[in-house]
PDB file of C-alpha atoms in Angstrom:
ATOM      1  CA  PRO A 567      78.410  85.055 114.600  1.00  0.00           C
ATOM      2  CA  LYS A 568      76.782  85.144 118.244  1.00  0.00           C
ATOM      3  CA  THR A 569      79.467  87.683 119.441  1.00  0.00           C
ATOM      4  CA  ARG A 570      77.462  90.793 120.697  1.00  0.00           C
ATOM      5  CA  ALA A 571      80.660  92.717 121.834  1.00  0.00           C
ATOM      6  CA  MET A 572      84.071  92.539 122.953  1.00  0.00           C
ATOM      7  CA  LEU A 573      85.577  93.993 125.677  1.00  0.00           C
ATOM      8  CA  ILE A 574      89.274  95.026 125.628  1.00  0.00           C
ATOM      9  CA  ASN A 575      91.722  96.691 128.101  1.00  0.00           C
ATOM     10  CA  SER A 576      95.036  98.666 126.597  1.00  0.00           C
ATOM     11  CA  PRO A 577      97.154  99.304 128.600  1.00  0.00           C
ATOM     12  CA  MET A 578      96.489  95.966 130.416  1.00  0.00           C
ATOM     13  CA  ASN A 579      95.682  95.178 133.861  1.00  0.00           C
ATOM     14  CA  PRO A 580      97.534  92.472 134.928  1.00  0.00           C
ATOM     15  CA  THR A 581     100.073  92.350 132.188  1.00  0.00           C
ATOM     16  CA  GLY A 582     101.072  96.229 131.411  1.00  0.00           C
ATOM     17  CA  VAL A 583     100.752  95.134 127.759  1.00  0.00           C
ATOM     18  CA  VAL A 584      99.681  97.876 125.358  1.00  0.00           C
ATOM     19  CA  PHE A 585      98.258  96.432 121.818  1.00  0.00           C
ATOM     20  CA  SER A 586     100.051  97.460 118.879  1.00  0.00           C
ATOM     21  CA  SER A 587      98.200  99.273 115.835  1.00  0.00           C
ATOM     22  CA  GLU A 588      98.218  95.773 113.998  1.00  0.00           C
ATOM     23  CA  VAL A 589      96.252  94.221 117.004  1.00  0.00           C
ATOM     24  CA  MET A 590      93.906  97.191 117.162  1.00  0.00           C
ATOM     25  CA  THR A 591      93.255  97.404 113.323  1.00  0.00           C
ATOM     26  CA  ALA A 592      92.747  93.725 113.404  1.00  0.00           C
ATOM     27  CA  LEU A 593      90.233  93.868 116.075  1.00  0.00           C
ATOM     28  CA  ALA A 594      88.271  96.814 113.945  1.00  0.00           C
ATOM     29  CA  GLU A 595      88.146  94.294 110.955  1.00  0.00           C
ATOM     30  CA  LEU A 596      86.019  91.893 113.341  1.00  0.00           C
ATOM     31  CA  ASP A 597      83.230  94.479 112.639  1.00  0.00           C
ATOM     32  CA  ILE A 598      81.558  93.896 116.040  1.00  0.00           C
ATOM     33  CA  PRO A 599      81.246  96.823 118.743  1.00  0.00           C
ATOM     34  CA  ILE A 600      84.221  96.951 121.063  1.00  0.00           C
ATOM     35  CA  ILE A 601      84.062  98.111 124.975  1.00  0.00           C
ATOM     36  CA  SER A 602      87.218  99.536 125.251  1.00  0.00           C
ATOM     37  CA  ASP A 603      88.576 100.045 128.355  1.00  0.00           C
ATOM     38  CA  GLU A 604      91.191 102.822 128.408  1.00  0.00           C
ATOM     39  CA  ILE A 605      91.644 103.713 132.266  1.00  0.00           C
ATOM     40  CA  TYR A 606      95.200 103.267 132.059  1.00  0.00           C
ATOM     41  CA  ALA A 607      95.623 105.233 128.710  1.00  0.00           C
ATOM     42  CA  ASP A 608      97.534 108.030 130.064  1.00  0.00           C
ATOM     43  CA  LEU A 609     100.211 105.529 131.251  1.00  0.00           C
ATOM     44  CA  SER A 610     101.747 104.225 127.980  1.00  0.00           C
ATOM     45  CA  PHE A 611     105.252 104.642 128.438  1.00  0.00           C
ATOM     46  CA  GLU A 612     106.783 103.712 124.797  1.00  0.00           C
ATOM     47  CA  ASP A 613     104.228 104.736 122.523  1.00  0.00           C
ATOM     48  CA  PRO A 614     101.567 107.876 122.636  1.00  0.00           C
ATOM     49  CA  PRO A 615      97.999 107.069 124.122  1.00  0.00           C
ATOM     50  CA  CYS A 616      95.685 105.686 121.462  1.00  0.00           C
ATOM     51  CA  SER A 617      92.281 105.321 121.729  1.00  0.00           C
ATOM     52  CA  PHE A 618      90.136 102.403 119.938  1.00  0.00           C
ATOM     53  CA  LEU A 619      87.835 105.398 119.036  1.00  0.00           C
ATOM     54  CA  SER A 620      90.543 106.070 116.196  1.00  0.00           C
ATOM     55  CA  TYR A 621      89.781 102.535 114.560  1.00  0.00           C
ATOM     56  CA  SER A 622      86.215 101.743 114.739  1.00  0.00           C
ATOM     57  CA  PRO A 623      83.025 103.885 114.933  1.00  0.00           C
ATOM     58  CA  GLN A 624      81.444 100.878 116.940  1.00  0.00           C
ATOM     59  CA  THR A 625      83.445 101.646 119.972  1.00  0.00           C
ATOM     60  CA  VAL A 626      82.253 102.572 123.888  1.00  0.00           C
ATOM     61  CA  ALA A 627      85.505 103.887 125.267  1.00  0.00           C
ATOM     62  CA  ILE A 628      85.445 103.840 128.941  1.00  0.00           C
ATOM     63  CA  HIS A 629      87.689 106.347 130.923  1.00  0.00           C
ATOM     64  CA  GLY A 630      88.046 107.943 134.453  1.00  0.00           C
ATOM     65  CA  PHE A 631      90.517 110.188 136.592  1.00  0.00           C
ATOM     66  CA  SER A 632      91.547 107.370 139.020  1.00  0.00           C
ATOM     67  CA  LYS A 633      94.972 106.229 137.028  1.00  0.00           C
ATOM     68  CA  SER A 634      95.813 109.028 135.001  1.00  0.00           C
ATOM     69  CA  TYR A 635      95.016 111.877 137.894  1.00  0.00           C
ATOM     70  CA  ALA A 636      95.725 109.569 141.052  1.00  0.00           C
ATOM     71  CA  MET A 637      91.888 109.955 142.042  1.00  0.00           C
ATOM     72  CA  THR A 638      91.445 106.300 143.104  1.00  0.00           C
ATOM     73  CA  GLY A 639      88.251 105.958 145.533  1.00  0.00           C
ATOM     74  CA  TRP A 640      86.675 109.372 143.921  1.00  0.00           C
ATOM     75  CA  ARG A 641      84.923 107.298 141.697  1.00  0.00           C
ATOM     76  CA  LEU A 642      84.973 109.599 138.847  1.00  0.00           C
ATOM     77  CA  GLY A 643      84.721 108.396 135.005  1.00  0.00           C
ATOM     78  CA  TYR A 644      83.356 108.916 131.476  1.00  0.00           C
ATOM     79  CA  MET A 645      81.912 106.990 128.641  1.00  0.00           C
ATOM     80  CA  ILE A 646      82.218 107.947 124.966  1.00  0.00           C
ATOM     81  CA  THR A 647      79.531 105.796 122.774  1.00  0.00           C
ATOM     82  CA  PRO A 648      78.087 106.047 119.429  1.00  0.00           C
ATOM     83  CA  LEU A 649      75.092 108.603 119.866  1.00  0.00           C
ATOM     84  CA  GLU A 650      72.715 105.682 118.566  1.00  0.00           C
ATOM     85  CA  TRP A 651      73.711 103.783 121.568  1.00  0.00           C
ATOM     86  CA  MET A 652      73.465 106.595 124.135  1.00  0.00           C
ATOM     87  CA  SER A 653      69.668 106.245 125.017  1.00  0.00           C
ATOM     88  CA  ALA A 654      70.321 102.518 126.585  1.00  0.00           C
ATOM     89  CA  ALA A 655      73.544 103.890 128.208  1.00  0.00           C
ATOM     90  CA  ASP A 656      71.776 106.687 129.718  1.00  0.00           C
ATOM     91  CA  ARG A 657      69.055 104.497 131.157  1.00  0.00           C
ATOM     92  CA  LEU A 658      71.669 102.263 132.756  1.00  0.00           C
ATOM     93  CA  HIS A 659      73.651 105.286 134.046  1.00  0.00           C
ATOM     94  CA  GLN A 660      70.451 106.773 135.688  1.00  0.00           C
ATOM     95  CA  ASN A 661      69.499 103.606 137.480  1.00  0.00           C
ATOM     96  CA  LEU A 662      72.682 102.318 138.764  1.00  0.00           C
ATOM     97  CA  MET A 663      74.725 105.885 139.753  1.00  0.00           C
ATOM     98  CA  ILE A 664      72.584 108.872 138.738  1.00  0.00           C
ATOM     99  CA  SER A 665      75.848 111.230 138.696  1.00  0.00           C
ATOM    100  CA  ALA A 666      79.250 111.624 140.951  1.00  0.00           C
ATOM    101  CA  THR A 667      78.820 114.167 143.768  1.00  0.00           C
ATOM    102  CA  GLU A 668      79.576 118.002 143.304  1.00  0.00           C
ATOM    103  CA  PHE A 669      82.836 118.059 144.953  1.00  0.00           C
ATOM    104  CA  VAL A 670      83.897 115.129 143.055  1.00  0.00           C
ATOM    105  CA  GLN A 671      83.251 116.577 139.889  1.00  0.00           C
ATOM    106  CA  GLU A 672      84.771 119.837 140.700  1.00  0.00           C
ATOM    107  CA  ALA A 673      87.929 118.443 141.660  1.00  0.00           C
ATOM    108  CA  GLY A 674      87.647 116.826 138.206  1.00  0.00           C
ATOM    109  CA  ILE A 675      87.508 119.802 136.511  1.00  0.00           C
ATOM    110  CA  TRP A 676      90.219 121.213 138.314  1.00  0.00           C
ATOM    111  CA  VAL A 677      92.675 118.249 137.669  1.00  0.00           C
ATOM    112  CA  LEU A 678      91.847 118.849 133.889  1.00  0.00           C
ATOM    113  CA  GLN A 679      92.750 122.464 133.757  1.00  0.00           C
ATOM    114  CA  LYS A 680      95.851 122.393 136.008  1.00  0.00           C
ATOM    115  CA  SER A 681      97.602 119.081 136.646  1.00  0.00           C
ATOM    116  CA  LYS A 682      99.223 118.293 133.419  1.00  0.00           C
ATOM    117  CA  ALA A 683     102.701 119.102 134.552  1.00  0.00           C
ATOM    118  CA  TYR A 684     102.219 116.724 137.358  1.00  0.00           C
ATOM    119  CA  CYS A 685     100.480 114.021 135.519  1.00  0.00           C
ATOM    120  CA  GLU A 686     103.342 114.216 133.143  1.00  0.00           C
ATOM    121  CA  SER A 687     105.919 113.764 135.973  1.00  0.00           C
ATOM    122  CA  MET A 688     103.946 110.753 137.769  1.00  0.00           C
ATOM    123  CA  LYS A 689     104.233 109.224 134.078  1.00  0.00           C
ATOM    124  CA  THR A 690     107.696 109.688 134.278  1.00  0.00           C
ATOM    125  CA  GLU A 691     108.267 108.168 137.890  1.00  0.00           C
ATOM    126  CA  PHE A 692     106.020 105.152 136.908  1.00  0.00           C
ATOM    127  CA  ASN A 693     108.048 104.728 133.903  1.00  0.00           C
ATOM    128  CA  ARG A 694     111.565 104.600 136.207  1.00  0.00           C
ATOM    129  CA  ARG A 695     110.117 102.268 138.258  1.00  0.00           C
ATOM    130  CA  ARG A 696     108.917 100.200 135.561  1.00  0.00           C
ATOM    131  CA  ARG A 697     112.484  99.949 134.232  1.00  0.00           C
ATOM    132  CA  PHE A 698     113.900  99.599 137.702  1.00  0.00           C
ATOM    133  CA  VAL A 699     111.509  96.199 138.202  1.00  0.00           C
ATOM    134  CA  LEU A 700     112.083  94.795 134.887  1.00  0.00           C
ATOM    135  CA  GLU A 701     115.957  95.041 135.327  1.00  0.00           C
ATOM    136  CA  ARG A 702     115.885  94.029 138.845  1.00  0.00           C
ATOM    137  CA  MET A 703     113.730  90.914 138.208  1.00  0.00           C
ATOM    138  CA  ARG A 704     116.088  89.720 135.355  1.00  0.00           C
ATOM    139  CA  GLU A 705     119.111  89.988 137.918  1.00  0.00           C
ATOM    140  CA  LEU A 706     117.381  87.908 140.472  1.00  0.00           C
ATOM    141  CA  GLY A 707     116.203  85.402 137.949  1.00  0.00           C
ATOM    142  CA  MET A 708     113.044  86.393 137.426  1.00  0.00           C
ATOM    143  CA  ASP A 709     112.630  87.128 133.848  1.00  0.00           C
ATOM    144  CA  LEU A 710     109.367  87.780 132.550  1.00  0.00           C
ATOM    145  CA  GLY A 711     109.809  86.804 129.420  1.00  0.00           C
ATOM    146  CA  TYR A 712     107.722  89.807 127.511  1.00  0.00           C
ATOM    147  CA  THR A 713     108.141  93.587 128.117  1.00  0.00           C
ATOM    148  CA  PRO A 714     105.268  95.416 129.602  1.00  0.00           C
ATOM    149  CA  THR A 715     104.797  98.936 128.447  1.00  0.00           C
ATOM    150  CA  GLY A 716     102.008 100.476 130.384  1.00  0.00           C
ATOM    151  CA  ALA A 717     100.027 100.494 133.412  1.00  0.00           C
ATOM    152  CA  PHE A 718     101.850  99.847 136.365  1.00  0.00           C
ATOM    153  CA  TYR A 719     102.018  95.925 136.630  1.00  0.00           C
ATOM    154  CA  VAL A 720     103.590  93.043 135.535  1.00  0.00           C
ATOM    155  CA  LEU A 721     102.383  89.734 135.394  1.00  0.00           C
ATOM    156  CA  TYR A 722     104.961  86.633 136.384  1.00  0.00           C
ATOM    157  CA  LYS A 723     104.904  82.840 135.666  1.00  0.00           C
ATOM    158  CA  TYR A 724     105.936  81.141 138.925  1.00  0.00           C
ATOM    159  CA  ARG A 725     107.877  77.915 138.716  1.00  0.00           C
ATOM    160  CA  ASP A 726     105.456  74.920 138.809  1.00  0.00           C
ATOM    161  CA  SER A 727     104.946  74.240 142.663  1.00  0.00           C
ATOM    162  CA  GLY A 728     101.562  72.593 142.854  1.00  0.00           C
ATOM    163  CA  LYS A 729     100.140  75.464 144.269  1.00  0.00           C
ATOM    164  CA  SER A 730      97.095  77.752 143.019  1.00  0.00           C
ATOM    165  CA  SER A 731      98.148  81.218 142.765  1.00  0.00           C
ATOM    166  CA  LEU A 732      95.919  82.111 145.341  1.00  0.00           C
ATOM    167  CA  ASP A 733      97.509  79.838 148.142  1.00  0.00           C
ATOM    168  CA  LEU A 734     101.185  80.868 146.854  1.00  0.00           C
ATOM    169  CA  CYS A 735     100.144  84.762 147.203  1.00  0.00           C
ATOM    170  CA  HIS A 736      98.836  83.921 150.830  1.00  0.00           C
ATOM    171  CA  GLU A 737     102.171  82.139 151.642  1.00  0.00           C
ATOM    172  CA  VAL A 738     103.938  84.679 150.353  1.00  0.00           C
ATOM    173  CA  LEU A 739     102.345  87.589 152.456  1.00  0.00           C
ATOM    174  CA  GLU A 740     102.695  85.362 155.774  1.00  0.00           C
ATOM    175  CA  LYS A 741     106.481  84.886 155.242  1.00  0.00           C
ATOM    176  CA  THR A 742     107.589  87.830 153.191  1.00  0.00           C
ATOM    177  CA  GLY A 743     105.190  90.490 154.234  1.00  0.00           C
ATOM    178  CA  VAL A 744     104.982  91.496 150.391  1.00  0.00           C
ATOM    179  CA  ALA A 745     101.480  91.391 149.027  1.00  0.00           C
ATOM    180  CA  ILE A 746     100.879  90.325 145.286  1.00  0.00           C
ATOM    181  CA  ALA A 747      97.721  89.150 143.504  1.00  0.00           C
ATOM    182  CA  PRO A 748      96.945  85.816 142.457  1.00  0.00           C
ATOM    183  CA  GLY A 749      96.507  85.494 138.596  1.00  0.00           C
ATOM    184  CA  ARG A 750      93.297  83.653 139.196  1.00  0.00           C
ATOM    185  CA  ASP A 751      91.789  86.785 139.824  1.00  0.00           C
ATOM    186  CA  PHE A 752      91.986  87.702 136.104  1.00  0.00           C
ATOM    187  CA  GLY A 753      90.519  84.662 134.580  1.00  0.00           C
ATOM    188  CA  LEU A 754      91.691  80.833 134.313  1.00  0.00           C
ATOM    189  CA  GLY A 755      94.326  81.688 131.648  1.00  0.00           C
ATOM    190  CA  ALA A 756      95.990  83.637 134.367  1.00  0.00           C
ATOM    191  CA  GLU A 757      96.204  80.846 136.789  1.00  0.00           C
ATOM    192  CA  GLY A 758     100.111  79.874 137.672  1.00  0.00           C
ATOM    193  CA  PHE A 759     100.813  83.780 137.537  1.00  0.00           C
ATOM    194  CA  VAL A 760     101.094  86.272 140.090  1.00  0.00           C
ATOM    195  CA  ARG A 761     100.826  90.297 139.208  1.00  0.00           C
ATOM    196  CA  ILE A 762     103.253  92.635 140.790  1.00  0.00           C
ATOM    197  CA  SER A 763     102.376  95.935 140.922  1.00  0.00           C
ATOM    198  CA  TYR A 764     104.948  98.953 140.785  1.00  0.00           C
ATOM    199  CA  ALA A 765     102.892 101.843 142.459  1.00  0.00           C
ATOM    200  CA  GLN A 766     105.335 101.916 145.483  1.00  0.00           C
ATOM    201  CA  SER A 767     108.255 103.593 146.223  1.00  0.00           C
ATOM    202  CA  MET A 768     111.751 102.499 144.656  1.00  0.00           C
ATOM    203  CA  GLU A 769     112.946 101.749 148.219  1.00  0.00           C
ATOM    204  CA  ASN A 770     109.993  99.341 148.622  1.00  0.00           C
ATOM    205  CA  LEU A 771     110.284  97.856 145.426  1.00  0.00           C
ATOM    206  CA  ASP A 772     113.909  97.208 146.037  1.00  0.00           C
ATOM    207  CA  ARG A 773     112.834  95.682 149.413  1.00  0.00           C
ATOM    208  CA  ALA A 774     110.187  93.460 148.083  1.00  0.00           C
ATOM    209  CA  LEU A 775     111.714  92.049 145.260  1.00  0.00           C
ATOM    210  CA  ASN A 776     114.515  90.940 147.362  1.00  0.00           C
ATOM    211  CA  LEU A 777     112.592  89.420 149.664  1.00  0.00           C
ATOM    212  CA  LEU A 778     110.523  87.395 146.992  1.00  0.00           C
ATOM    213  CA  ALA A 779     113.837  86.156 145.745  1.00  0.00           C
ATOM    214  CA  GLU A 780     115.136  85.021 149.147  1.00  0.00           C
ATOM    215  CA  SER A 781     112.006  83.314 150.001  1.00  0.00           C
ATOM    216  CA  MET A 782     112.376  81.124 146.760  1.00  0.00           C
ATOM    217  CA  LEU A 783     108.499  80.502 146.410  1.00  0.00           C
ATOM    218  CA  LEU A 784     108.162  82.159 143.096  1.00  0.00           C
TER     219      LEU A 784
END
């Protein structure tokens, strides 16, 4: 009863999970404001992108250009919010950032108008890498136990070695040269897991997975 709002992320970082329509409906039935981080929405590989705005009017939808248009570092994004919440959001925005620089805004306009074909090809390539990583991990005995269908991450539960995810990631980097992210970065519930990104070339992904398997650290 004290919950003021819920923050969700779909497709999800770090798991690559995309919420089903049933999950979205159940969340909407809670009848509380939902802050929906949809930065990976255009990287949903098995179902069309779906905003939580379609499920509840009490939604603040947050999106940006960094993932859909490969504009990481440009710091360009936007928010869709109910009109009655706009005044508070505007005050927060004015004090934190005011606006994106002009050339960044112009770049955003350009990609919205002219980059659809490129973005579709990028999505197709990410999906190819996703399928490759899932198949290769199974072949190497690193089964995930679930199928990620969005973003460009997988979350892998490593064998119980008594090491924290942070210590393990440091050891993996030192011994193999492969950088993976510790589960602890994503909350206490993700300790015991590591995040692997497939935002790399197929050649690098194949080499990295082979090195991880050969190291026997995971």
